[in-house]
Amino acid sequence: MGAEAAAVEEEVPEPVSYALPCTEPSELSMEEVNAMEEEQSNQSESCITSNVYWREKNNAINMRGAHRTVQGSMEACQALCAKTKGCGHFSFWSDGGCLLTSTTARAMQHGGVVSGPPSCSGGAGEAEEPAYMGPSVMRVQKRAGLAPPSTVQQYNGVTWPTMKVGHKQEYHMFAIGDWGSLVGTNPGRMIQYAGGHLGGPHTMARWRGACNTDTMMDCMAGKECPDTCHFDADVDPKAQVRVADALKKRAPSSKPDVILNVGDNFYWGGVNTNCGTPMDKIHPVTAHQFTEIFERVYHGPGIDGVPWLSVLGNHDYGGFQFNKGWDQQIAYTWASNRWVMPGQYFMQRVEYPEFSVEMYMLDTNMMDSHPKHADPKHNICGEMNNPPGASCSATGGPKDLDDCFKFMWDVWRAEQKWVEEKLEKSTADWQMVVTHFQCGHQAEWYKKLHKKLGLDLLVTGHTHTQAIFDKWKVLDGLTCFITGGGGGITSENPPEVPRSTAYGFFDLTLSKDEIKLESVNFKGEVVGTATVKKGPLTEEELQERNRQRSRQKVLAKRAAEKKERLEEQVHLHVLTLHVIINGHFMPKPAN
């Protein structure tokens, strides 16, 4: 090992843990996605990464027999890793230094080094954790007439049973996102800074303006904190609880019928166990995180028993990996009387005495899913941070790293088609899409849903603040709001300013003619409002919708006629064959 590399190791401080960065999504056309998929599928290049090495926590040597050695080549170093039990990565320096590290090691930037997994075959190497084979720690049973699924996609696109709401003076829904803080106790604890071991919930530290994540971690730990962080010691460390308190205070008067949950339900990397637990079982880590971060936080009059219609966020998959326990969030649907996430996407219809609402719950985490060598700090499917042998195939997820990018974008293509078909046939007065990625992603498609298929409202999160884009030009007049200030992670906005939008939730008041949006902050203050009206369509919009529906009818008629012609041709062929063989005609079968 070169002296230069050793010196760099000593100079770089080891944090208690690391923070996962969140990104603003870039708009990708389907042509670009298809080209990226083709490029990845045709790649025969090595899995070796340049200028990156792997280091254990606190520079410790965690693997027996894995002290630094000198090898004659990179291939020899990789081969040594392949035959060393527990090796997750090798790092090879130009002077022959070879370092083997476990699957829990972390990637560090450095020149003059190459690194990689024990094998470049894609499926080789050891998984970080074996699939859970113990008993379910919670009772799992049929729900909504459905047995627990065997795979994550078994109920994708399902219509959850229609809710019927009796007469009330007002009808409300709440919306919240990015709320699931760190839990400091085992099993599955996640400790990011000093003091994080004391139960929780603990807000995940992240940059704010000029204040970087490391400095914010110091602030959270009670250390010296510069003014540039705009840190509020009474709010930031317990932001989820502060928002939950405001929500619980408002719930008895609003009496929400449902709570729309836009994802990032558990920081920093979702349910802190690997995917693969059989879906008719609840893992001990799953039960612990749900109990401490969900059940014991959101309860009380007006909340108890209210369904949480939920989607996955990028952190639920693992942030910059795909193999955390996101399948367990789906499975928890069958262990809860209020958590509703039967698949990656689904529909819920609510019928009120005077009107009806349909909500299409979508997975948009393809926005953070790229080919494995791209954008390593912000890529669910990235090679750098997924452990060797990562796979969710046991429960129907990506079978390996090479499958991840295609898997995520295939989900998006499938749900696009599904939503368009549902909207085309919808008889509801109101239609909403609820998803994780913020207002502005896939804008052209949402414009189409709004103008041609009648989508009324887009509900999102991901950006860690509260914001309303009323009749937004980017979406051709569609109203969209962001409710990413649930408090699980540090907000981009400071909490100490008047009428802060840093942390909070939304209260929706619904009627046949309008939906009133109110952004409620952690103090219980209404800091933003907008109204979505169900006005009559313009003549141009009405004509366009009629054209679309006429076209659908024509296509359906053509398909039926084509099917009838094919059936007639098949009958004629069979008849001709019968004459050739038997010398006489046979009667045409009755319909």
JSON list of N, CA and C in Angstrom, two decimals, residues 467-506:
[
{"chain": "A", "resi": 467, "resn": "ALA", "atom": "N", "xyz": [-44.85, 23.56, -0.35]},
{"chain": "A", "resi": 467, "resn": "ALA", "atom": "CA", "xyz": [-45.01, 24.53, -1.43]},
{"chain": "A", "resi": 467, "resn": "ALA", "atom": "C", "xyz": [-46.23, 24.21, -2.27]},
{"chain": "A", "resi": 468, "resn": "ILE", "atom": "N", "xyz": [-46.85, 25.25, -2.82]},
{"chain": "A", "resi": 468, "resn": "ILE", "atom": "CA", "xyz": [-48.01, 25.10, -3.70]},
{"chain": "A", "resi": 468, "resn": "ILE", "atom": "C", "xyz": [-47.68, 25.73, -5.05]},
{"chain": "A", "resi": 469, "resn": "PHE", "atom": "N", "xyz": [-47.94, 25.01, -6.12]},
{"chain": "A", "resi": 469, "resn": "PHE", "atom": "CA", "xyz": [-47.82, 25.53, -7.49]},
{"chain": "A", "resi": 469, "resn": "PHE", "atom": "C", "xyz": [-49.23, 25.59, -8.07]},
{"chain": "A", "resi": 470, "resn": "ASP", "atom": "N", "xyz": [-49.87, 26.71, -7.85]},
{"chain": "A", "resi": 470, "resn": "ASP", "atom": "CA", "xyz": [-51.29, 26.86, -8.17]},
{"chain": "A", "resi": 470, "resn": "ASP", "atom": "C", "xyz": [-51.47, 27.14, -9.66]},
{"chain": "A", "resi": 471, "resn": "LYS", "atom": "N", "xyz": [-52.23, 26.26, -10.32]},
{"chain": "A", "resi": 471, "resn": "LYS", "atom": "CA", "xyz": [-52.51, 26.41, -11.75]},
{"chain": "A", "resi": 471, "resn": "LYS", "atom": "C", "xyz": [-51.20, 26.70, -12.50]},
{"chain": "A", "resi": 472, "resn": "TRP", "atom": "N", "xyz": [-50.25, 25.82, -12.32]},
{"chain": "A", "resi": 472, "resn": "TRP", "atom": "CA", "xyz": [-48.88, 26.02, -12.74]},
{"chain": "A", "resi": 472, "resn": "TRP", "atom": "C", "xyz": [-48.74, 25.94, -14.26]},
{"chain": "A", "resi": 473, "resn": "LYS", "atom": "N", "xyz": [-48.10, 26.95, -14.84]},
{"chain": "A", "resi": 473, "resn": "LYS", "atom": "CA", "xyz": [-47.92, 27.00, -16.29]},
{"chain": "A", "resi": 473, "resn": "LYS", "atom": "C", "xyz": [-47.09, 25.83, -16.79]},
{"chain": "A", "resi": 474, "resn": "VAL", "atom": "N", "xyz": [-46.10, 25.41, -15.98]},
{"chain": "A", "resi": 474, "resn": "VAL", "atom": "CA", "xyz": [-45.25, 24.28, -16.38]},
{"chain": "A", "resi": 474, "resn": "VAL", "atom": "C", "xyz": [-46.08, 23.03, -16.63]},
{"chain": "A", "resi": 475, "resn": "LEU", "atom": "N", "xyz": [-47.18, 22.91, -15.91]},
{"chain": "A", "resi": 475, "resn": "LEU", "atom": "CA", "xyz": [-48.07, 21.75, -16.06]},
{"chain": "A", "resi": 475, "resn": "LEU", "atom": "C", "xyz": [-49.36, 22.12, -16.77]},
{"chain": "A", "resi": 476, "resn": "ASP", "atom": "N", "xyz": [-49.30, 23.22, -17.54]},
{"chain": "A", "resi": 476, "resn": "ASP", "atom": "CA", "xyz": [-50.44, 23.64, -18.36]},
{"chain": "A", "resi": 476, "resn": "ASP", "atom": "C", "xyz": [-51.68, 23.90, -17.52]},
{"chain": "A", "resi": 477, "resn": "GLY", "atom": "N", "xyz": [-51.48, 24.50, -16.33]},
{"chain": "A", "resi": 477, "resn": "GLY", "atom": "CA", "xyz": [-52.61, 24.88, -15.50]},
{"chain": "A", "resi": 477, "resn": "GLY", "atom": "C", "xyz": [-52.98, 23.89, -14.43]},
{"chain": "A", "resi": 478, "resn": "LEU", "atom": "N", "xyz": [-52.31, 22.73, -14.38]},
{"chain": "A", "resi": 478, "resn": "LEU", "atom": "CA", "xyz": [-52.57, 21.74, -13.32]},
{"chain": "A", "resi": 478, "resn": "LEU", "atom": "C", "xyz": [-51.98, 22.24, -12.01]},
{"chain": "A", "resi": 479, "resn": "THR", "atom": "N", "xyz": [-52.74, 22.17, -10.93]},
{"chain": "A", "resi": 479, "resn": "THR", "atom": "CA", "xyz": [-52.23, 22.53, -9.61]},
{"chain": "A", "resi": 479, "resn": "THR", "atom": "C", "xyz": [-51.49, 21.35, -9.01]},
{"chain": "A", "resi": 480, "resn": "CYS", "atom": "N", "xyz": [-50.32, 21.66, -8.44]},
{"chain": "A", "resi": 480, "resn": "CYS", "atom": "CA", "xyz": [-49.49, 20.64, -7.80]},
{"chain": "A", "resi": 480, "resn": "CYS", "atom": "C", "xyz": [-48.97, 21.20, -6.49]},
{"chain": "A", "resi": 481, "resn": "PHE", "atom": "N", "xyz": [-48.85, 20.36, -5.47]},
{"chain": "A", "resi": 481, "resn": "PHE", "atom": "CA", "xyz": [-48.21, 20.82, -4.24]},
{"chain": "A", "resi": 481, "resn": "PHE", "atom": "C", "xyz": [-47.18, 19.81, -3.75]},
{"chain": "A", "resi": 482, "resn": "ILE", "atom": "N", "xyz": [-46.21, 20.33, -2.99]},
{"chain": "A", "resi": 482, "resn": "ILE", "atom": "CA", "xyz": [-45.15, 19.52, -2.39]},
{"chain": "A", "resi": 482, "resn": "ILE", "atom": "C", "xyz": [-45.35, 19.50, -0.89]},
{"chain": "A", "resi": 483, "resn": "THR", "atom": "N", "xyz": [-45.42, 18.31, -0.31]},
{"chain": "A", "resi": 483, "resn": "THR", "atom": "CA", "xyz": [-45.52, 18.18, 1.14]},
{"chain": "A", "resi": 483, "resn": "THR", "atom": "C", "xyz": [-44.37, 17.29, 1.63]},
{"chain": "A", "resi": 484, "resn": "GLY", "atom": "N", "xyz": [-43.15, 17.78, 1.36]},
{"chain": "A", "resi": 484, "resn": "GLY", "atom": "CA", "xyz": [-41.95, 17.03, 1.74]},
{"chain": "A", "resi": 484, "resn": "GLY", "atom": "C", "xyz": [-41.35, 17.49, 3.05]},
{"chain": "A", "resi": 485, "resn": "GLY", "atom": "N", "xyz": [-42.13, 18.26, 3.83]},
{"chain": "A", "resi": 485, "resn": "GLY", "atom": "CA", "xyz": [-41.63, 18.77, 5.10]},
{"chain": "A", "resi": 485, "resn": "GLY", "atom": "C", "xyz": [-42.13, 18.02, 6.31]},
{"chain": "A", "resi": 486, "resn": "GLY", "atom": "N", "xyz": [-42.32, 16.70, 6.16]},
{"chain": "A", "resi": 486, "resn": "GLY", "atom": "CA", "xyz": [-42.85, 15.91, 7.27]},
{"chain": "A", "resi": 486, "resn": "GLY", "atom": "C", "xyz": [-41.93, 15.79, 8.46]},
{"chain": "A", "resi": 487, "resn": "GLY", "atom": "N", "xyz": [-40.64, 16.15, 8.30]},
{"chain": "A", "resi": 487, "resn": "GLY", "atom": "CA", "xyz": [-39.74, 16.23, 9.44]},
{"chain": "A", "resi": 487, "resn": "GLY", "atom": "C", "xyz": [-38.79, 15.08, 9.61]},
{"chain": "A", "resi": 488, "resn": "GLY", "atom": "N", "xyz": [-38.77, 14.11, 8.69]},
{"chain": "A", "resi": 488, "resn": "GLY", "atom": "CA", "xyz": [-37.82, 13.01, 8.81]},
{"chain": "A", "resi": 488, "resn": "GLY", "atom": "C", "xyz": [-36.40, 13.40, 8.49]},
{"chain": "A", "resi": 489, "resn": "ILE", "atom": "N", "xyz": [-36.25, 14.47, 7.73]},
{"chain": "A", "resi": 489, "resn": "ILE", "atom": "CA", "xyz": [-34.94, 14.92, 7.28]},
{"chain": "A", "resi": 489, "resn": "ILE", "atom": "C", "xyz": [-34.91, 16.44, 7.35]},
{"chain": "A", "resi": 490, "resn": "THR", "atom": "N", "xyz": [-33.73, 17.02, 7.51]},
{"chain": "A", "resi": 490, "resn": "THR", "atom": "CA", "xyz": [-33.59, 18.47, 7.63]},
{"chain": "A", "resi": 490, "resn": "THR", "atom": "C", "xyz": [-34.20, 19.18, 6.43]},
{"chain": "A", "resi": 491, "resn": "SER", "atom": "N", "xyz": [-35.01, 20.17, 6.69]},
{"chain": "A", "resi": 491, "resn": "SER", "atom": "CA", "xyz": [-35.63, 20.94, 5.61]},
{"chain": "A", "resi": 491, "resn": "SER", "atom": "C", "xyz": [-34.62, 21.87, 4.95]},
{"chain": "A", "resi": 492, "resn": "GLU", "atom": "N", "xyz": [-34.86, 22.15, 3.68]},
{"chain": "A", "resi": 492, "resn": "GLU", "atom": "CA", "xyz": [-34.05, 23.15, 2.98]},
{"chain": "A", "resi": 492, "resn": "GLU", "atom": "C", "xyz": [-34.30, 24.55, 3.54]},
{"chain": "A", "resi": 493, "resn": "ASN", "atom": "N", "xyz": [-35.48, 24.78, 4.11]},
{"chain": "A", "resi": 493, "resn": "ASN", "atom": "CA", "xyz": [-35.85, 26.10, 4.61]},
{"chain": "A", "resi": 493, "resn": "ASN", "atom": "C", "xyz": [-35.62, 26.20, 6.12]},
{"chain": "A", "resi": 494, "resn": "PRO", "atom": "N", "xyz": [-35.28, 27.37, 6.62]},
{"chain": "A", "resi": 494, "resn": "PRO", "atom": "CA", "xyz": [-35.08, 27.53, 8.08]},
{"chain": "A", "resi": 494, "resn": "PRO", "atom": "C", "xyz": [-36.42, 27.54, 8.82]},
{"chain": "A", "resi": 495, "resn": "PRO", "atom": "N", "xyz": [-36.48, 26.91, 9.99]},
{"chain": "A", "resi": 495, "resn": "PRO", "atom": "CA", "xyz": [-37.73, 26.87, 10.74]},
{"chain": "A", "resi": 495, "resn": "PRO", "atom": "C", "xyz": [-37.99, 28.11, 11.59]},
{"chain": "A", "resi": 496, "resn": "GLU", "atom": "N", "xyz": [-36.94, 28.93, 11.85]},
{"chain": "A", "resi": 496, "resn": "GLU", "atom": "CA", "xyz": [-37.12, 29.99, 12.84]},
{"chain": "A", "resi": 496, "resn": "GLU", "atom": "C", "xyz": [-37.72, 31.27, 12.25]},
{"chain": "A", "resi": 497, "resn": "VAL", "atom": "N", "xyz": [-37.93, 31.32, 10.92]},
{"chain": "A", "resi": 497, "resn": "VAL", "atom": "CA", "xyz": [-38.48, 32.53, 10.32]},
{"chain": "A", "resi": 497, "resn": "VAL", "atom": "C", "xyz": [-39.99, 32.59, 10.52]},
{"chain": "A", "resi": 498, "resn": "PRO", "atom": "N", "xyz": [-40.60, 33.78, 10.45]},
{"chain": "A", "resi": 498, "resn": "PRO", "atom": "CA", "xyz": [-42.06, 33.87, 10.56]},
{"chain": "A", "resi": 498, "resn": "PRO", "atom": "C", "xyz": [-42.75, 33.10, 9.44]},
{"chain": "A", "resi": 499, "resn": "ARG", "atom": "N", "xyz": [-43.83, 32.45, 9.76]},
{"chain": "A", "resi": 499, "resn": "ARG", "atom": "CA", "xyz": [-44.64, 31.69, 8.79]},
{"chain": "A", "resi": 499, "resn": "ARG", "atom": "C", "xyz": [-43.76, 30.71, 8.00]},
{"chain": "A", "resi": 500, "resn": "SER", "atom": "N", "xyz": [-42.94, 29.99, 8.71]},
{"chain": "A", "resi": 500, "resn": "SER", "atom": "CA", "xyz": [-42.00, 29.06, 8.08]},
{"chain": "A", "resi": 500, "resn": "SER", "atom": "C", "xyz": [-42.72, 27.96, 7.31]},
{"chain": "A", "resi": 501, "resn": "THR", "atom": "N", "xyz": [-42.16, 27.61, 6.16]},
{"chain": "A", "resi": 501, "resn": "THR", "atom": "CA", "xyz": [-42.66, 26.48, 5.37]},
{"chain": "A", "resi": 501, "resn": "THR", "atom": "C", "xyz": [-41.69, 25.30, 5.44]},
{"chain": "A", "resi": 502, "resn": "ALA", "atom": "N", "xyz": [-40.83, 25.30, 6.45]},
{"chain": "A", "resi": 502, "resn": "ALA", "atom": "CA", "xyz": [-39.81, 24.25, 6.54]},
{"chain": "A", "resi": 502, "resn": "ALA", "atom": "C", "xyz": [-40.43, 22.87, 6.78]},
{"chain": "A", "resi": 503, "resn": "TYR", "atom": "N", "xyz": [-41.30, 22.78, 7.76]},
{"chain": "A", "resi": 503, "resn": "TYR", "atom": "CA", "xyz": [-41.88, 21.50, 8.16]},
{"chain": "A", "resi": 503, "resn": "TYR", "atom": "C", "xyz": [-43.39, 21.66, 8.27]},
{"chain": "A", "resi": 504, "resn": "GLY", "atom": "N", "xyz": [-44.14, 20.61, 7.87]},
{"chain": "A", "resi": 504, "resn": "GLY", "atom": "CA", "xyz": [-45.59, 20.69, 8.00]},
{"chain": "A", "resi": 504, "resn": "GLY", "atom": "C", "xyz": [-46.30, 19.60, 7.23]},
{"chain": "A", "resi": 505, "resn": "PHE", "atom": "N", "xyz": [-47.58, 19.84, 6.98]},
{"chain": "A", "resi": 505, "resn": "PHE", "atom": "CA", "xyz": [-48.44, 18.90, 6.24]},
{"chain": "A", "resi": 505, "resn": "PHE", "atom": "C", "xyz": [-49.52, 19.72, 5.54]},
{"chain": "A", "resi": 506, "resn": "PHE", "atom": "N", "xyz": [-50.38, 19.05, 4.79]},
{"chain": "A", "resi": 506, "resn": "PHE", "atom": "CA", "xyz": [-51.48, 19.72, 4.10]},
{"chain": "A", "resi": 506, "resn": "PHE", "atom": "C", "xyz": [-52.82, 19.21, 4.60]}
]
